[in-house]
CSV table of C-alpha atoms in Angstrom, one decimal:
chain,number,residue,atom,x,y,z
A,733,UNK,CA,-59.0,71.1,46.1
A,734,UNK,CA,-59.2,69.1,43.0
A,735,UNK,CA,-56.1,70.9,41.6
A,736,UNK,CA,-53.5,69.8,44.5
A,737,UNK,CA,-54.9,66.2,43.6
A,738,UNK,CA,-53.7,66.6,40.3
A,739,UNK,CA,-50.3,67.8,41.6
A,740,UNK,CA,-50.1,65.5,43.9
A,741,UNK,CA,-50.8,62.4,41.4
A,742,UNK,CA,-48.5,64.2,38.5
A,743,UNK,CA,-46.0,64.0,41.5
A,744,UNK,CA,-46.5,60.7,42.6
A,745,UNK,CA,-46.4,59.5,38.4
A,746,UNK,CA,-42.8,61.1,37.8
A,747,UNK,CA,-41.7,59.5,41.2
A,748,UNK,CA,-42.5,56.2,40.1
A,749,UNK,CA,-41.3,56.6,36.7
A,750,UNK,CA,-37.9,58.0,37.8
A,751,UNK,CA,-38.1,55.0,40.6
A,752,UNK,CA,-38.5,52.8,37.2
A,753,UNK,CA,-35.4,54.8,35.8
A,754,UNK,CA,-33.2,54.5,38.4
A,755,UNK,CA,-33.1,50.5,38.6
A,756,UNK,CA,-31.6,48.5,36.7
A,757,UNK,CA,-30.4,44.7,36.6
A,758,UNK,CA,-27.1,43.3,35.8
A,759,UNK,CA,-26.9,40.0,34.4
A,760,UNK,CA,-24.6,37.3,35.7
A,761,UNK,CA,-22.2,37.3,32.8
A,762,UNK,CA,-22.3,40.9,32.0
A,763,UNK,CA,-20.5,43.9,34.1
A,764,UNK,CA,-22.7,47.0,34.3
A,765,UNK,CA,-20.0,50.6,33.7
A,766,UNK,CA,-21.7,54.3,34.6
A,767,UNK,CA,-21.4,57.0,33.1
A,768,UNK,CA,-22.1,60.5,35.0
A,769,UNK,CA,-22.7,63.1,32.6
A,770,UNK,CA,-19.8,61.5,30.1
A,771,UNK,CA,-17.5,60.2,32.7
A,772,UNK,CA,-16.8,56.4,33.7
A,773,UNK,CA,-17.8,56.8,37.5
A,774,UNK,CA,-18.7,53.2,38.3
A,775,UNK,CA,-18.8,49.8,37.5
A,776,UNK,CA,-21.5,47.7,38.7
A,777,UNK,CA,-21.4,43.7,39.3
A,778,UNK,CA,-24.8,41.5,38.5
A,779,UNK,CA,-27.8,41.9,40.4
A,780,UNK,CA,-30.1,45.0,41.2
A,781,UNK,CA,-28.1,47.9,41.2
A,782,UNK,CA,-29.9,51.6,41.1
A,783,UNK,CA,-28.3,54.9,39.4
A,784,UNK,CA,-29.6,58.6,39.0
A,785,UNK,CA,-32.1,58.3,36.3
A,786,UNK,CA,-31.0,61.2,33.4
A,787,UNK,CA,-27.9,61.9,35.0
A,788,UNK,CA,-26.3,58.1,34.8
A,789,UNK,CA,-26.1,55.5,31.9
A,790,UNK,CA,-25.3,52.1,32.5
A,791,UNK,CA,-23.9,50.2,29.7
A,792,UNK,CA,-24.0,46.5,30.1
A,793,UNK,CA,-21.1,44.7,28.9
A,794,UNK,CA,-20.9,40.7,28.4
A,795,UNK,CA,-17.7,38.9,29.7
A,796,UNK,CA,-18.7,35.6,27.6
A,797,UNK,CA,-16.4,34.3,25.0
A,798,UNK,CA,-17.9,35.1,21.6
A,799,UNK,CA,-17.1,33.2,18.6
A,800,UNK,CA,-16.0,35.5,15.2
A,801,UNK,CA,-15.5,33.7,12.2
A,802,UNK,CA,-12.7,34.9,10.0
A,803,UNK,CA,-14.3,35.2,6.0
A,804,UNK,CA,-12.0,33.2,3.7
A,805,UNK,CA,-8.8,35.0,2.5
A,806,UNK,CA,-6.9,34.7,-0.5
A,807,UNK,CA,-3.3,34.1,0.4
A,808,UNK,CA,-0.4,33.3,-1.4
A,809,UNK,CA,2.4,31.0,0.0
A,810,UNK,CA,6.1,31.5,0.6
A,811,UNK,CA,6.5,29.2,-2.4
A,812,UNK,CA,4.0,31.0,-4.7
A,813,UNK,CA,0.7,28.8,-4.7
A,814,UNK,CA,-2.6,30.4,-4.1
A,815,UNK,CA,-4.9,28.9,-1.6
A,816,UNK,CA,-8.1,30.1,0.2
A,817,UNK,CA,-7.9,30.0,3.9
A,818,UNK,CA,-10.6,30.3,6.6
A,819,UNK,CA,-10.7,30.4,10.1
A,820,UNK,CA,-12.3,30.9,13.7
A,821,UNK,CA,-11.5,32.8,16.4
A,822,UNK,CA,-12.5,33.1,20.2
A,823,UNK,CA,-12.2,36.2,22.5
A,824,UNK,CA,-13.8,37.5,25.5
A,825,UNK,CA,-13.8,40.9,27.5
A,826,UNK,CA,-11.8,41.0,30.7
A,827,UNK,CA,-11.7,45.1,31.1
A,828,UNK,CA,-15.2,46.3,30.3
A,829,UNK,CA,-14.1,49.8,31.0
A,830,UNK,CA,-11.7,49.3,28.1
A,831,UNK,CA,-13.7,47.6,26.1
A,832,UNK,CA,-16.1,50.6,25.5
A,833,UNK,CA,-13.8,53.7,25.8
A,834,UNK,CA,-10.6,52.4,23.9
A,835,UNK,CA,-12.6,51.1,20.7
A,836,UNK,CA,-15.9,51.9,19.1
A,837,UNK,CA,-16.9,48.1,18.0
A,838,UNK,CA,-14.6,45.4,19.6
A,839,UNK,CA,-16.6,43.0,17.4
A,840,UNK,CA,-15.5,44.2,13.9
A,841,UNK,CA,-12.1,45.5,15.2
A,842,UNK,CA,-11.0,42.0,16.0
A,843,UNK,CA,-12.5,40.4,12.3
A,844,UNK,CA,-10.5,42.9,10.7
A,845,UNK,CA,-7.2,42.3,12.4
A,846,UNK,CA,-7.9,38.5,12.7
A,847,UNK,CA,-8.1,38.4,8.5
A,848,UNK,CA,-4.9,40.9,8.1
A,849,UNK,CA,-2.7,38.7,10.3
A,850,UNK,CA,-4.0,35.6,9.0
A,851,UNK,CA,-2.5,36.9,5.7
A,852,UNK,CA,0.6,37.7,6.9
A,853,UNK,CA,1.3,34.8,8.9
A,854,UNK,CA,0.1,31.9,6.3
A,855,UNK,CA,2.2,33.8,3.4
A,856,UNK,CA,5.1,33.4,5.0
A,857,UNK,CA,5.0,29.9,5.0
A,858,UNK,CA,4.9,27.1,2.2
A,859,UNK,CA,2.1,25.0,1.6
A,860,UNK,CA,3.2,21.5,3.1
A,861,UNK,CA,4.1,23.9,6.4
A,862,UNK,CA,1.0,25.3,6.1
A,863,UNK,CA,-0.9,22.2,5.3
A,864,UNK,CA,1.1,19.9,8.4
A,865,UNK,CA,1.7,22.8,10.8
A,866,UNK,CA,-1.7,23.4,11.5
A,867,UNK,CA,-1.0,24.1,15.3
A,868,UNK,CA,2.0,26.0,15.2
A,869,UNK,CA,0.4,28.8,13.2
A,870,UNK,CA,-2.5,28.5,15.0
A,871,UNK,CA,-0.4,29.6,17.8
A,872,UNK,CA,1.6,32.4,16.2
A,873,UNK,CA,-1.4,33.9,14.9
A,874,UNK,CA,-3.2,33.7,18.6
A,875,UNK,CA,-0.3,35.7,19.6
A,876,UNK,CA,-0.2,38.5,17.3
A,877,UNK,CA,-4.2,38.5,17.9
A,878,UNK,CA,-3.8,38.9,21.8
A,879,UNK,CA,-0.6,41.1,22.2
A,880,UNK,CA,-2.8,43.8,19.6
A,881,UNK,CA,-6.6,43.6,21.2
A,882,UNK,CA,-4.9,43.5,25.2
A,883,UNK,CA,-5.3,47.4,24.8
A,884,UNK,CA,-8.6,47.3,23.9
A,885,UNK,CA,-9.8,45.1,27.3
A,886,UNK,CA,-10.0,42.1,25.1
A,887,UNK,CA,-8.4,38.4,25.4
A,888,UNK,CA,-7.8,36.2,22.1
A,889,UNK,CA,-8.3,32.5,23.8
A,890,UNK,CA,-8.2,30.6,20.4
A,891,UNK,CA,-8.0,30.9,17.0
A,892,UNK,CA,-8.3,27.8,14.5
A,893,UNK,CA,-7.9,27.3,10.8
A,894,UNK,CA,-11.0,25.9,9.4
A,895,UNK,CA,-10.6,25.3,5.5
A,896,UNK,CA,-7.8,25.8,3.2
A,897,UNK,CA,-8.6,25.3,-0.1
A,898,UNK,CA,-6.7,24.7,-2.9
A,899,UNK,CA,-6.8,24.5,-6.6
A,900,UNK,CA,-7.9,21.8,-8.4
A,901,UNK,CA,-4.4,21.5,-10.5
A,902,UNK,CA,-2.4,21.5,-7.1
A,903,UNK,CA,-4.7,18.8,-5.6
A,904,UNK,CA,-4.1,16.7,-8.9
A,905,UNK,CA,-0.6,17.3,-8.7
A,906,UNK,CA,-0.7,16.4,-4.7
A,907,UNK,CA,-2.7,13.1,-5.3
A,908,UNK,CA,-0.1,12.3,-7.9
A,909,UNK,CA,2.7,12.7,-5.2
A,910,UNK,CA,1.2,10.8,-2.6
A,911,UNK,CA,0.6,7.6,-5.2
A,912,UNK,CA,3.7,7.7,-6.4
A,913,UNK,CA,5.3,8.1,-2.4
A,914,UNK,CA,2.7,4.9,-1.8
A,915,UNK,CA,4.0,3.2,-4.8
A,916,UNK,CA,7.5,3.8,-3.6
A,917,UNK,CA,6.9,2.3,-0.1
A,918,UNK,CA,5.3,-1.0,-1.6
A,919,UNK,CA,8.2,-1.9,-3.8
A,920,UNK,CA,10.7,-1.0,-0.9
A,921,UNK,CA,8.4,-3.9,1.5
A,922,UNK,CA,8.3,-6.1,-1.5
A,923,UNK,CA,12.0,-5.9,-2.2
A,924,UNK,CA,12.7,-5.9,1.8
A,925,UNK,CA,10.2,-9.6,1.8
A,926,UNK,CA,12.3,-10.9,-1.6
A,927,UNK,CA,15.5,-10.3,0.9
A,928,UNK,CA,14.0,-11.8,3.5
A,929,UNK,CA,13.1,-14.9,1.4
A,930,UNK,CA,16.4,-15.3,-0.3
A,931,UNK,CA,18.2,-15.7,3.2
A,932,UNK,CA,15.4,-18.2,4.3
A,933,UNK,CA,16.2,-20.8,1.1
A,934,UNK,CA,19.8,-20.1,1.2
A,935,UNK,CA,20.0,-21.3,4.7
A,936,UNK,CA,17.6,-24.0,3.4
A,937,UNK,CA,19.7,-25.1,1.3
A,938,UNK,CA,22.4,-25.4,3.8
A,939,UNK,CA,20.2,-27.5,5.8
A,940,UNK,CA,19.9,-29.8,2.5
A,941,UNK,CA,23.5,-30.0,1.1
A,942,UNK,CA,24.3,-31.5,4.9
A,943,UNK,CA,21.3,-33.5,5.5
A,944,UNK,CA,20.4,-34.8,1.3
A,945,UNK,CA,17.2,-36.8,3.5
A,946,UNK,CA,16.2,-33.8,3.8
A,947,UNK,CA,15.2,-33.0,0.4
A,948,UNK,CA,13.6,-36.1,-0.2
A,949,UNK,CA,11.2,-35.5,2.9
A,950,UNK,CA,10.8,-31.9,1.3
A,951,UNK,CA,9.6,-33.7,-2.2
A,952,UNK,CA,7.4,-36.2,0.2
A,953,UNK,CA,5.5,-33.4,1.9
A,954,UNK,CA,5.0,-31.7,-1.2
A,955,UNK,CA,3.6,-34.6,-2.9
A,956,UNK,CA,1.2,-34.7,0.2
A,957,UNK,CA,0.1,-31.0,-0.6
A,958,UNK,CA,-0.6,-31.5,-4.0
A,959,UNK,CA,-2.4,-34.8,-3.6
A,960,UNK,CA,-5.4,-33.3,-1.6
A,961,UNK,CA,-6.8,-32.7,-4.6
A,962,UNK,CA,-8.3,-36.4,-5.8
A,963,UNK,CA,-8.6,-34.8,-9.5
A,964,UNK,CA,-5.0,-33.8,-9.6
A,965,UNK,CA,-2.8,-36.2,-12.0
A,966,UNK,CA,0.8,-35.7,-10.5
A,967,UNK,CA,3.8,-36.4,-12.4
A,968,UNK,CA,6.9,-36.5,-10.2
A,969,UNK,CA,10.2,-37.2,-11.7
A,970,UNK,CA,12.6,-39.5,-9.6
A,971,UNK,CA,16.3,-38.9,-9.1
A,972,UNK,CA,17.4,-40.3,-12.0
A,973,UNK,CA,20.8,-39.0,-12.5
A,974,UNK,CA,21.6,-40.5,-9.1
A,975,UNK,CA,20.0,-43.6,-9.6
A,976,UNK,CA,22.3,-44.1,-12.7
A,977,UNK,CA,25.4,-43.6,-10.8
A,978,UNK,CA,24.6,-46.3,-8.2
A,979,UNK,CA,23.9,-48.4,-11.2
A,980,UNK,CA,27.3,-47.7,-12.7
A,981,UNK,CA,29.1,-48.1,-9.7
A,982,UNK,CA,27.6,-51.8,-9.4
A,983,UNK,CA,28.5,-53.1,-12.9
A,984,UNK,CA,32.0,-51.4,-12.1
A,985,UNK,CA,32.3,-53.4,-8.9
A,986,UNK,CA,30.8,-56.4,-10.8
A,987,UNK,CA,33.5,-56.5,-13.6
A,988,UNK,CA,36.3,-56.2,-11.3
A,989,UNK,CA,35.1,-59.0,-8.8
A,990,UNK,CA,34.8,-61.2,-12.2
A,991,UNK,CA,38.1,-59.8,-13.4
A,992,UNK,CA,40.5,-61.6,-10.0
A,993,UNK,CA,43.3,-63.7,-11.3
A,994,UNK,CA,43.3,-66.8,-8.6
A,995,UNK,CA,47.0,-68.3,-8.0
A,996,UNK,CA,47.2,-71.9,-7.4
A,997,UNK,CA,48.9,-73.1,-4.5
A,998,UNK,CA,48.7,-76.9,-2.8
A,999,UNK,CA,48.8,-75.1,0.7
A,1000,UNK,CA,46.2,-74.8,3.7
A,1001,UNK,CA,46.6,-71.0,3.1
A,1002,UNK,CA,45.0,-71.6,-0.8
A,1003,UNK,CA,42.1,-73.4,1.0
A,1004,UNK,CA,41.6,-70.6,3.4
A,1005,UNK,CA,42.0,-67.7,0.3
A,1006,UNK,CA,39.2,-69.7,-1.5
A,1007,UNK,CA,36.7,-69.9,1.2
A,1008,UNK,CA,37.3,-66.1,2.0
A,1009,UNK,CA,36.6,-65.2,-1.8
A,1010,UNK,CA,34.2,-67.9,-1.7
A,1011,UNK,CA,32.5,-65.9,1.2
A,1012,UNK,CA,33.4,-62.1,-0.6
A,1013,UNK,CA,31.6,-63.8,-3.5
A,1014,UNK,CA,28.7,-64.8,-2.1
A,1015,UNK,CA,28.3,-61.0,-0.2
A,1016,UNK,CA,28.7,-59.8,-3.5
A,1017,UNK,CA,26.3,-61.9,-4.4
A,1018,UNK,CA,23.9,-60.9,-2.0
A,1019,UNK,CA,24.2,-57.1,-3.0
A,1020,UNK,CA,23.1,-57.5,-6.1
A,1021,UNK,CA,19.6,-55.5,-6.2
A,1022,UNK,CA,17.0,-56.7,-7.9
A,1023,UNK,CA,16.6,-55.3,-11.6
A,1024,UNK,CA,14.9,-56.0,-14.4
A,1025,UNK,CA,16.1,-56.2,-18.6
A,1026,UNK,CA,19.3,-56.1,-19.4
A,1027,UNK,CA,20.7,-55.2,-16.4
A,1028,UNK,CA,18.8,-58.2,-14.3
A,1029,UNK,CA,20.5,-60.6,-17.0
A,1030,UNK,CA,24.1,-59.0,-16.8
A,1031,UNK,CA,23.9,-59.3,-12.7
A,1032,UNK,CA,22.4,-62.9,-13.1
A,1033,UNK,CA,25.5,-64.4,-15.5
A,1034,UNK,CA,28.3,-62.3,-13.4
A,1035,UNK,CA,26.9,-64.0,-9.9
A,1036,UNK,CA,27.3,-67.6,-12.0
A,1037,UNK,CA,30.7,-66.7,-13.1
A,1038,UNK,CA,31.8,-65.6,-9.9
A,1039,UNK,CA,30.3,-68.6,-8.4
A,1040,UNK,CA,32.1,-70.9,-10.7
A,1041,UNK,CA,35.7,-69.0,-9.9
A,1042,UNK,CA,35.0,-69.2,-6.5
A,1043,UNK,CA,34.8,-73.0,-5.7
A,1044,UNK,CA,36.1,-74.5,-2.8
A,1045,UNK,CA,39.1,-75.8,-3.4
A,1046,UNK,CA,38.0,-79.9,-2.6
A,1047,UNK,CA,35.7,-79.8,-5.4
A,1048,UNK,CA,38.7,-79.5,-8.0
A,1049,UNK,CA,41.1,-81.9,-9.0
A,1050,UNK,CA,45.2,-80.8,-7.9
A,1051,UNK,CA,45.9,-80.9,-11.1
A,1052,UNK,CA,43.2,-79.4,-12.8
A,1053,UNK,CA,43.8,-75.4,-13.4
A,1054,UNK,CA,41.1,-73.6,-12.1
A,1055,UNK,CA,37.8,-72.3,-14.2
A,1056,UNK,CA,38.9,-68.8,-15.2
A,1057,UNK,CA,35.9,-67.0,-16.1
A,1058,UNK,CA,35.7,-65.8,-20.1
């Protein structure tokens, strides 16, 4: 009796361990394909699935996106400068069937293709294109990526340059560029601000030739700014050259009042003529401003003179000529 016992436990032991064998779980983001003695019979969505233990493998296979750097790559660019560029790619399995029977290692098949065709596609452009158009070949080389690995079950979702380095004489030589292109765009505003400010004071200086206040309200408020200083000692020249032209135009005006030739007539109307250049006289008189030197004494003697020439015409004898002025 003791040896059916043993049976019957040796029995009972390879049932439970072919029970063990014959489940197996499926994670949530993985898809579970079974093979039956070499062929693809199945393919099993997550959760507790059971096979024929010996007779079935299930290979699990992951449906998340994984991320595969691409090493740096020495290129060359359509315009013959080497750079090093690196990138970053992102793919996930949508055929897991595919995935395992069309290529032996998805994972290095993609790096490999990823580097060749990042090659290809940044030496056929320049460097400013490759530099600025960042996107666009970004885009071309997702293409090229997902029309190639759609055969092998697999979708490219990005890819992304990383780094592009470039030698230290080109980024001299680019620094140089982009001073000089700054350089060029300051003169052009400074130049643009000098136009700007020419057409301001020219119209300025419309404003002044028709209003000549104007300027003198302009020195006014400029002797206000620079007398907010209490230390500042301002010297402000007057309008000279004008003031000597109102000066000449008095002593000219002067001399010929002085210079009238009175004719004597015995007539009302010679009574009338001398109180009306008795009256001009006076006016002119009047007008004389008030000066000092020379200039006070000049006006001073012609206002007696004229005063003298102009007498009313009762104060002098008929027969007397009249005082002509020497």
């Amino acid at each position: 009796m003791l040896w059916i016992w043993a049976i019957i436990a040796v029995i009972l032991f390879v049932v439970g361990v072919l029970a063990v064998l014959s489940v197996r779980i499926v994670q949530q983001y993985e898809r579970g394909v079974v093979f039956r003695l070499g062929r693809v019979v199945d393919v099993r969505e997550p959760g507790l699935t059971l096979i024929i233990p010996v007779v079935d493998v299930l290979r699990p296979v992951s449906l998340r996106i994984v991320t595969r750097p691409i090493e740096s790559q020495g290129i060359i660019t359509h315009d013959n400068v080497s750079v090093d560029v690196s990138a970053v790619a992102y793919y996930r399995v949508v055929d897991a069937v595919k995935s395992l029977v069309a290529i032996e290692n998805v994972g290095t098949a993609i790096d490999q293709i990823a580097q060749t065709t990042l090659r290809k596609v940044v030496g056929q452009h320049t460097l400013d294109e490759t530099l600025a158009e960042t996107d666009r070949i970004n885009v071309v080389i997702r293409g090229i990526l997902d029309t190639v690995t759609t055969e092998w079950g697999v979708e490219v979702t990005l890819v992304e340059l990383k780094d592009i380095q470039l030698p230290d004489s080109m980024k001299r030589a680019m620094a140089k560029q982009a001073e000089a292109e700054r350089e060029k765009r300051a003169k052009i505003i400074n130049a643009e601000g000098e136009a700007l400010a020419a057409a301001a004071l020219g119209r300025a200086s419309d404003t002044m030739i028709e209003h000549p206040l104007a300027l003198q309200l302009r020195n006014l408020q400029t002797l206000v700014e620079i007398g907010v200083d209490k230390n500042t000692t301002v010297a402000f020249p007057a309008p000279l050259m004008s003031t000597i032209a109102e000066l000449g135009e008095f002593i000219r005006r002067e001399s010929e009042a002085s210079a009238v030739t009175w004719r004597p007539q015995s007539s009302g109307l010679d009574d009338a003529r001398d109180q009306s250049a008795a009256e001009h006289g006076t006016r002119q008189a009047d007008m004389v401003p008030c000066l000092v030197g020379p200039a006070a004494r000049s006006a001073r003697r012609s206002r007696a003179r004229l005063g003298q020439a102009i007498a009313p015409a009762s104060s002098r004898s008929p027969e007397a000529p009249p005082a002509w002025p020497r």
